[in-house]
mmCIF file of C-alpha atoms in Angstrom:
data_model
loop_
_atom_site.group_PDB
_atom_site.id
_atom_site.type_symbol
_atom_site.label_atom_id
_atom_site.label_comp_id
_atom_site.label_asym_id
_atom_site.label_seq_id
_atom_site.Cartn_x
_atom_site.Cartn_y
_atom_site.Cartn_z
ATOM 1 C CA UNK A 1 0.000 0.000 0.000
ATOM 2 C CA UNK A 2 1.118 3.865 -1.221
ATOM 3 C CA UNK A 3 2.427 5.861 1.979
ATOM 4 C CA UNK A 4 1.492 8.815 0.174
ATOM 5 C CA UNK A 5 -0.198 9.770 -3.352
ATOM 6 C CA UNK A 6 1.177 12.510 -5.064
ATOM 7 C CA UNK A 7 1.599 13.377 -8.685
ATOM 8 C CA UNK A 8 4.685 12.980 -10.349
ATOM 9 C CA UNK A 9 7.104 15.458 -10.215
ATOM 10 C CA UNK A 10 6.883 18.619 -12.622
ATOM 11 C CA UNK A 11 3.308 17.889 -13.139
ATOM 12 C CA UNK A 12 1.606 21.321 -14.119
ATOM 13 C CA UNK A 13 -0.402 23.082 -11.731
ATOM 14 C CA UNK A 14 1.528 21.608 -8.903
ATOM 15 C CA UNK A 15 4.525 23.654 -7.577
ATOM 16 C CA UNK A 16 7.647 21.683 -6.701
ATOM 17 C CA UNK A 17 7.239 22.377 -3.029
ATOM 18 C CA UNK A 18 4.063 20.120 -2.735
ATOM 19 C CA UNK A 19 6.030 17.190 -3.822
ATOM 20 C CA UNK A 20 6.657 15.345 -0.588
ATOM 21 C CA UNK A 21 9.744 13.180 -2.437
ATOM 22 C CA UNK A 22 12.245 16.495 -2.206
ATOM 23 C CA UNK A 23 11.524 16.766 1.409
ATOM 24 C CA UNK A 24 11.294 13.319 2.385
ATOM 25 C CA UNK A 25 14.733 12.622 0.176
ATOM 26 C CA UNK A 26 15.894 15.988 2.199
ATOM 27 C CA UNK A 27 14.885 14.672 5.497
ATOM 28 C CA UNK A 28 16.004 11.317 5.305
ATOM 29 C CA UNK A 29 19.484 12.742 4.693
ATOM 30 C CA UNK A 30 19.693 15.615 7.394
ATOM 31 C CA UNK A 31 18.928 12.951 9.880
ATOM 32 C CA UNK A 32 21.211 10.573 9.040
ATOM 33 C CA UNK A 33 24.218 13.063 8.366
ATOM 34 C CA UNK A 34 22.971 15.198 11.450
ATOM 35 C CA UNK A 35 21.459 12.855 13.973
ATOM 36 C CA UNK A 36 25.239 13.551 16.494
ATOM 37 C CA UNK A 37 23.987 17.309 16.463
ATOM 38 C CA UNK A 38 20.167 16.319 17.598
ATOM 39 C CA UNK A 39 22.398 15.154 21.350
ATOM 40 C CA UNK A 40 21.434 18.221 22.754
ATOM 41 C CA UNK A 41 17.586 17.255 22.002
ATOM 42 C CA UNK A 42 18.006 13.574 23.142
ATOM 43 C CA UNK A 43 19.581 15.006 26.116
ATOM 44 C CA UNK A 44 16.760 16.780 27.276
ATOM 45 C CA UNK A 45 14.386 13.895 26.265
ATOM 46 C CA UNK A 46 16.260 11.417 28.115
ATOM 47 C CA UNK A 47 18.145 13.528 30.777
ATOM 48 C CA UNK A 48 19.201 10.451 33.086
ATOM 49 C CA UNK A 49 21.138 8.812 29.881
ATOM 50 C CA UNK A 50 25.217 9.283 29.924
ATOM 51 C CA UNK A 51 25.104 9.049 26.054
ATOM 52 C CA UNK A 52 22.031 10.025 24.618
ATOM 53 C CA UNK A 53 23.543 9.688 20.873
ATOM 54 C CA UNK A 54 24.764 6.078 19.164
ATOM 55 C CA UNK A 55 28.127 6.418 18.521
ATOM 56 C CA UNK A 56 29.653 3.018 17.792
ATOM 57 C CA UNK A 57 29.186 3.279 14.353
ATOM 58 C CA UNK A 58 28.215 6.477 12.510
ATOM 59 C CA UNK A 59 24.890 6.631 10.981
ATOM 60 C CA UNK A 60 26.175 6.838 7.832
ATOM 61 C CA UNK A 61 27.932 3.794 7.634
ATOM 62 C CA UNK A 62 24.644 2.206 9.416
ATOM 63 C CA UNK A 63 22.278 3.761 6.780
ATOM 64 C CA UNK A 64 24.779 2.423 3.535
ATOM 65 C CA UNK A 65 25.383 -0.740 4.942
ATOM 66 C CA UNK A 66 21.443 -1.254 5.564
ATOM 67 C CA UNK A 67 20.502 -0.215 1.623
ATOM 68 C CA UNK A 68 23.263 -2.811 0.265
ATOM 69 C CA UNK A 69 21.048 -5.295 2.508
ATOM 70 C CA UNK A 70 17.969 -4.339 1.461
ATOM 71 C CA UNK A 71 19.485 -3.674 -2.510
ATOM 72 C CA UNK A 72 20.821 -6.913 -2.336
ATOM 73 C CA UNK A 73 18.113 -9.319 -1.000
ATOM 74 C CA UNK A 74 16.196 -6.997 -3.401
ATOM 75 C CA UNK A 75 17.516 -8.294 -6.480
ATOM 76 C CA UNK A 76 17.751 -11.493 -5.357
ATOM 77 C CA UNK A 77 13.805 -11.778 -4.788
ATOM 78 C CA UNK A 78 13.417 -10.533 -8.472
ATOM 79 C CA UNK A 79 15.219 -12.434 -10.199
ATOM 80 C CA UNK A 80 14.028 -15.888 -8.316
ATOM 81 C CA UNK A 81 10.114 -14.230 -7.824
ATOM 82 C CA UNK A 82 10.066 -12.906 -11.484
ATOM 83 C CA UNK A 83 11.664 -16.530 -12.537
ATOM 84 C CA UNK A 84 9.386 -18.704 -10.285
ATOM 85 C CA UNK A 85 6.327 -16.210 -11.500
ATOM 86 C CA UNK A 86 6.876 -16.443 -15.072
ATOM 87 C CA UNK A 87 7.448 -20.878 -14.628
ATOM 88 C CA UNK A 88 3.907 -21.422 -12.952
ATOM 89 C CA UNK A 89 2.366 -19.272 -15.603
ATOM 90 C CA UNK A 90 3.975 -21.614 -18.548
ATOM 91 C CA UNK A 91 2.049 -24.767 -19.906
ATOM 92 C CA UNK A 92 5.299 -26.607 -18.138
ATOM 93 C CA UNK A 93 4.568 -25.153 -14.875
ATOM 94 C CA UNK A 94 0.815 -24.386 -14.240
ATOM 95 C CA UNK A 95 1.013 -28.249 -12.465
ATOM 96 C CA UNK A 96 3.097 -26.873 -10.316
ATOM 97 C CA UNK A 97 1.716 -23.634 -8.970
ATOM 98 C CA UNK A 98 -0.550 -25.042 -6.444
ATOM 99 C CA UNK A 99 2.668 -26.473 -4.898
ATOM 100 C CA UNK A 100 4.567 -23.000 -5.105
ATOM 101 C CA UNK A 101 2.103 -21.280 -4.051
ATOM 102 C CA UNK A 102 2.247 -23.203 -0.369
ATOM 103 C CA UNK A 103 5.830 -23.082 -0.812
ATOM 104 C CA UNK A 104 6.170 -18.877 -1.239
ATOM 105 C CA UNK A 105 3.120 -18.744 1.707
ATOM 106 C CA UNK A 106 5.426 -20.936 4.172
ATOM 107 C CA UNK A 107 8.206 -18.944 3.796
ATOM 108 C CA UNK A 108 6.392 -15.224 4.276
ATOM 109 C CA UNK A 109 4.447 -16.947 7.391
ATOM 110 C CA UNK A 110 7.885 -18.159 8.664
ATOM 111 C CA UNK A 111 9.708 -15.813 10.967
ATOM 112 C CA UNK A 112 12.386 -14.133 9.920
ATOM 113 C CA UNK A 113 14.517 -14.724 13.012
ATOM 114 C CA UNK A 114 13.863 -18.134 12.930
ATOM 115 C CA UNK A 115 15.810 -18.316 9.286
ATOM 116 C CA UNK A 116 18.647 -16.386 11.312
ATOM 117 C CA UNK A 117 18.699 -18.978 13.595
ATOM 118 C CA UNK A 118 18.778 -21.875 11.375
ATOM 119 C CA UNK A 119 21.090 -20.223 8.571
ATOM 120 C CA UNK A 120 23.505 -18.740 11.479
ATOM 121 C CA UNK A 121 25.098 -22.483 12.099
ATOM 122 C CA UNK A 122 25.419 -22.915 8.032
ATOM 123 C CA UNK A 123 27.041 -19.796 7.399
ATOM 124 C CA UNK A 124 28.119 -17.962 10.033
ATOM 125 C CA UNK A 125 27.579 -14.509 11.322
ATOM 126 C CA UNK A 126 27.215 -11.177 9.098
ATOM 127 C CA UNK A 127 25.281 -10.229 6.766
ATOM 128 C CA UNK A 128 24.707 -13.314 4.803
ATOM 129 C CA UNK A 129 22.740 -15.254 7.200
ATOM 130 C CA UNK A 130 20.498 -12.061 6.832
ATOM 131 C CA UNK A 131 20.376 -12.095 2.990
ATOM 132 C CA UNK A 132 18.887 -15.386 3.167
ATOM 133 C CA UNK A 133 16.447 -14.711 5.828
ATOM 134 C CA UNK A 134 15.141 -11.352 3.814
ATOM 135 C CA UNK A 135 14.973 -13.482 0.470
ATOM 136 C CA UNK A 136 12.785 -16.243 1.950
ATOM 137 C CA UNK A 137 10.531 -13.701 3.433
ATOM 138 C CA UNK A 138 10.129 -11.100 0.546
ATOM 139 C CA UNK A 139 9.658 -13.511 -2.262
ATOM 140 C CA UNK A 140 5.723 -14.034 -2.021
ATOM 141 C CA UNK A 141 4.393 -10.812 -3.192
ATOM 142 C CA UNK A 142 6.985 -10.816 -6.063
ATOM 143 C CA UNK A 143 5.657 -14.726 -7.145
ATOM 144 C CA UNK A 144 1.792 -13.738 -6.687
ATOM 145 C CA UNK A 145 1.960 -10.228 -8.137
ATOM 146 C CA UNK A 146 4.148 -11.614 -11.606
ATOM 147 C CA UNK A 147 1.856 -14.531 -12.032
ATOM 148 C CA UNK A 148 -1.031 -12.665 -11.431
ATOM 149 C CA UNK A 149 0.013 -10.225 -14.147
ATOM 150 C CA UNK A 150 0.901 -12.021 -16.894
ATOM 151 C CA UNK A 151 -2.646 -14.276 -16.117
ATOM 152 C CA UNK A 152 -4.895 -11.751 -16.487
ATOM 153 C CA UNK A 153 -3.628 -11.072 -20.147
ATOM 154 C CA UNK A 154 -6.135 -11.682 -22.496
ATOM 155 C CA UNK A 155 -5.831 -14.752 -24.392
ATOM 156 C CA UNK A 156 -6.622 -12.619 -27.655
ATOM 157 C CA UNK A 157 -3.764 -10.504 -27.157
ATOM 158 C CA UNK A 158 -1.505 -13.612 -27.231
ATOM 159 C CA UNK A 159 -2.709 -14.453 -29.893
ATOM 160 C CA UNK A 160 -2.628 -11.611 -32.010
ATOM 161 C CA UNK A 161 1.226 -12.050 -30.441
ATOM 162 C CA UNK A 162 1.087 -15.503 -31.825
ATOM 163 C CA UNK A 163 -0.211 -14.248 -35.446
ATOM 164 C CA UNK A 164 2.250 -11.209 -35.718
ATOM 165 C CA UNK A 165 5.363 -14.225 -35.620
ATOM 166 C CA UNK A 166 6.510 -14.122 -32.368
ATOM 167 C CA UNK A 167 7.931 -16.826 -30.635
ATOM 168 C CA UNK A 168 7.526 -17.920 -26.816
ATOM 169 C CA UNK A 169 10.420 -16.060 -25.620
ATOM 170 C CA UNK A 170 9.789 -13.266 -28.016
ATOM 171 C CA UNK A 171 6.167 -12.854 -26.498
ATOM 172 C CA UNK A 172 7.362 -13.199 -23.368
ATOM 173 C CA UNK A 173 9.817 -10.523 -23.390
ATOM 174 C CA UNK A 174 8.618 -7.876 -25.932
ATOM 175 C CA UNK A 175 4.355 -8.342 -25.004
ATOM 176 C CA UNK A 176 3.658 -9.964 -21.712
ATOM 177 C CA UNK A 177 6.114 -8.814 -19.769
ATOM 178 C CA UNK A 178 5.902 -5.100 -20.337
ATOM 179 C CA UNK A 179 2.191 -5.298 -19.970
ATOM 180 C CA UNK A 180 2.083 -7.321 -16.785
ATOM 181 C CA UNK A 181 4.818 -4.740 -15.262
ATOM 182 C CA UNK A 182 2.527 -2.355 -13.338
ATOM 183 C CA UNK A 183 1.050 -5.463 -11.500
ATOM 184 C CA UNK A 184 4.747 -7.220 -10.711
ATOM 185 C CA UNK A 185 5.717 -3.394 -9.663
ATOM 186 C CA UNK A 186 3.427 -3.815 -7.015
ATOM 187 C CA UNK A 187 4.374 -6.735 -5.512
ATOM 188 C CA UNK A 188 8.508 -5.696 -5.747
ATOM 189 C CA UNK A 189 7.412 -2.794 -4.222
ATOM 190 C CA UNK A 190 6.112 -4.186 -1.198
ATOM 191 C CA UNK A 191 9.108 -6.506 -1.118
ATOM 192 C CA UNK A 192 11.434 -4.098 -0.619
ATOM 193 C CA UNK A 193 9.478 -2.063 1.861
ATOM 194 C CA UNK A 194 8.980 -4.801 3.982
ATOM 195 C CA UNK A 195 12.693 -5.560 3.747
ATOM 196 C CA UNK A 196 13.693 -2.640 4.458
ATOM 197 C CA UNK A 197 12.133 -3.035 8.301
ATOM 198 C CA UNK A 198 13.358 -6.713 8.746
ATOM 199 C CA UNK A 199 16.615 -5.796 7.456
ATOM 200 C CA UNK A 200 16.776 -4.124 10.961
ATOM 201 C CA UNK A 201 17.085 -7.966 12.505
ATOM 202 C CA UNK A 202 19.857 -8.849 10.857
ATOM 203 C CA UNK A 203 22.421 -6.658 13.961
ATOM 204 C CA UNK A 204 21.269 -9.505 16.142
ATOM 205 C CA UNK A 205 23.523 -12.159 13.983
ATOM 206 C CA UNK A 206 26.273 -9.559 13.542
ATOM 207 C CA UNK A 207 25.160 -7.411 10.342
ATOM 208 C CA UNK A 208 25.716 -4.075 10.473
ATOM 209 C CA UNK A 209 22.417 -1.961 9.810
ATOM 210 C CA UNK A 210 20.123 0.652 11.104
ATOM 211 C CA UNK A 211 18.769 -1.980 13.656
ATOM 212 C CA UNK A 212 22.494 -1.598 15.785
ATOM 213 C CA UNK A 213 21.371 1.205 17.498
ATOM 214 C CA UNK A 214 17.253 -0.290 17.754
ATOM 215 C CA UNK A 215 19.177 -3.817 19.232
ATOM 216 C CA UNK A 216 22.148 -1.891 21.066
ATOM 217 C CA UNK A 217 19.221 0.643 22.654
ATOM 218 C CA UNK A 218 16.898 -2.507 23.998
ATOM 219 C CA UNK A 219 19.572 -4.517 25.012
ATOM 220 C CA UNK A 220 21.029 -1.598 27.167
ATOM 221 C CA UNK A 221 18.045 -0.307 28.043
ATOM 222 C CA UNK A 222 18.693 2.687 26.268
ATOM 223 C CA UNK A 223 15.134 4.475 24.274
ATOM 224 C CA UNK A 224 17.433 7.232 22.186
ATOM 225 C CA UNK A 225 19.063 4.686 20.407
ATOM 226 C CA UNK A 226 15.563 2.871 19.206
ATOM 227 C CA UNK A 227 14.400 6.509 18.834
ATOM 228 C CA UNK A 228 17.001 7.440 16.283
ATOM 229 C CA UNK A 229 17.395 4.020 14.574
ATOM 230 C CA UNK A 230 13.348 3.682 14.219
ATOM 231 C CA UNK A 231 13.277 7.326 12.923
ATOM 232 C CA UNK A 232 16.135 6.408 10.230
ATOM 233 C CA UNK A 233 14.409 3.235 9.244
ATOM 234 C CA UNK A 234 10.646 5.217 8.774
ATOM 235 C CA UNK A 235 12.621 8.063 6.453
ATOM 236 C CA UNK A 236 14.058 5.587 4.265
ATOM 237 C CA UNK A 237 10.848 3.372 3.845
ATOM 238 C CA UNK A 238 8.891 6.377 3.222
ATOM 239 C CA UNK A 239 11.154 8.018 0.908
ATOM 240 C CA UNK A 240 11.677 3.972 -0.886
ATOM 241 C CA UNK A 241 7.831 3.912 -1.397
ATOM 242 C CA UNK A 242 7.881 7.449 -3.153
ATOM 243 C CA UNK A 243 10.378 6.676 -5.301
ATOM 244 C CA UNK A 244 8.432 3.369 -6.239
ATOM 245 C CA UNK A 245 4.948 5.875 -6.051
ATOM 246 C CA UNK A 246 6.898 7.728 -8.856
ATOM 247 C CA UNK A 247 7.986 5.156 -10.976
ATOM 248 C CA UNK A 248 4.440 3.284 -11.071
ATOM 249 C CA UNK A 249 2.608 6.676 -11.802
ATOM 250 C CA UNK A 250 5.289 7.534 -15.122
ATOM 251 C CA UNK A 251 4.805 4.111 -16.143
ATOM 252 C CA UNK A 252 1.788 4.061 -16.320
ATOM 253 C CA UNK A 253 1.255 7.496 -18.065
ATOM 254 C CA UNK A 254 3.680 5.476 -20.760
ATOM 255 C CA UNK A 255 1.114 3.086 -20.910
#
């Protein structure tokens, strides 16, 4: 679901100051470069703390380290939801979508920090064992949205495909898949939103991320820490979901 609906960007009538993107974009990098001068603030909110401000790590390094998670696991739930979405949707692979469809559902039911728990033996501590736990839990809306898509084509339009000389792959590619795009957008989308909140899980196994100061703050009974890691991790899914907002709205004025 859209955190916010807004027009896209130089759309006339609309002055450039309306567009919350800028100013989310512009927030979401204030705080993250400025957050050390907000101590005075944190200070007075939490007066009996000794260090109201995370400083093992600067937020920088937290807030780039947690978008190569998130970019990552990303493109790895594309390529195997996309792959998996286009399979069950082929005469070779509609017996089997009743099968991945249980399959994708187990794996978004499945907790996340149980798959950190079970990959953590196999591969260790870091960020891999949080890769795999982010791919197994963002791949369902990415399978369901690109399979619904390309089903609700009309079976005249592939036809008329069919009848203009093109061959599986070349229907695939140039017709379906460019039509069924708005609907898989929506599904990658919500992937990557919802990644970008577990991601925060994966400083419990030893991956560096905007969850340090969220597990560093509960651990050590420490609010300002949560504070400023939960406020980092709401900018950057709300400024995510506007950039996605944006791309869905010009694609489909090109449609």
């Amino acid at each position: 679901m859209s955190l916010a609906g807004t027009p896209p960007l130089g759309r006339p009538g609309r002055p450039l100051w309306r567009d919350p993107l800028p100013w989310a974009a512009a927030a979401l990098v204030i705080a993250t470069l400025g957050m050390p001068a907000a101590e005075p603030l944190f200070r007075a909110l939490y007066p009996d703390l000794p260090r109201p401000i995370y400083t093992r790590t600067d937020f920088l390094t937290l807030m780039l380290s947690h978008v190569g998670l998130v970019a990552a696991s990303s493109v790895i739930i594309c390529l195997v939801g996309i792959a998996v979405g286009i399979f069950v949707t082929r005469p070779a692979g509609r017996d089997f979508a009743r099968l991945v469809d249980m399959a994708t559902a187990v794996g978004q039911t499945f907790p996340p920090v149980a798959v950190l728990a079970l990959a953590v033996p196999a591969v260790g501590y870091g960020p891999l064992p949080t890769l795999i736990a982010l791919a197994c839990y963002g791949v369902l809306p990415v399978v369901e949205t690109t399979a619904a898509g390309l089903r609700a084509l009309p079976p005249a339009l592939k036809e008329a495909a069919d009848g203009a000389g093109f061959g599986p792959t070349g229907r695939l590619l140039r017709i379906e898949l460019p039509l069924a795009f708005p609907v898989m957008l929506a599904g990658i989308r919500t992937a990557v939103i919802i990644n970008i909140g577990t991601a925060t899980i994966g400083s419990t196994v030893g991956a560096v991320s905007l969850g340090s100061p969220i597990i560093e703050g509960l651990s050590g009974s420490n609010p300002a820490y949560v504070v400023q890691g939960a406020v980092l991790v709401g900018l950057l899914a709300i400024t995510t979901d506007l950039c996605f907002e944006r791309l869905a709205r010009r694609g489909s004025v090109r449609g």
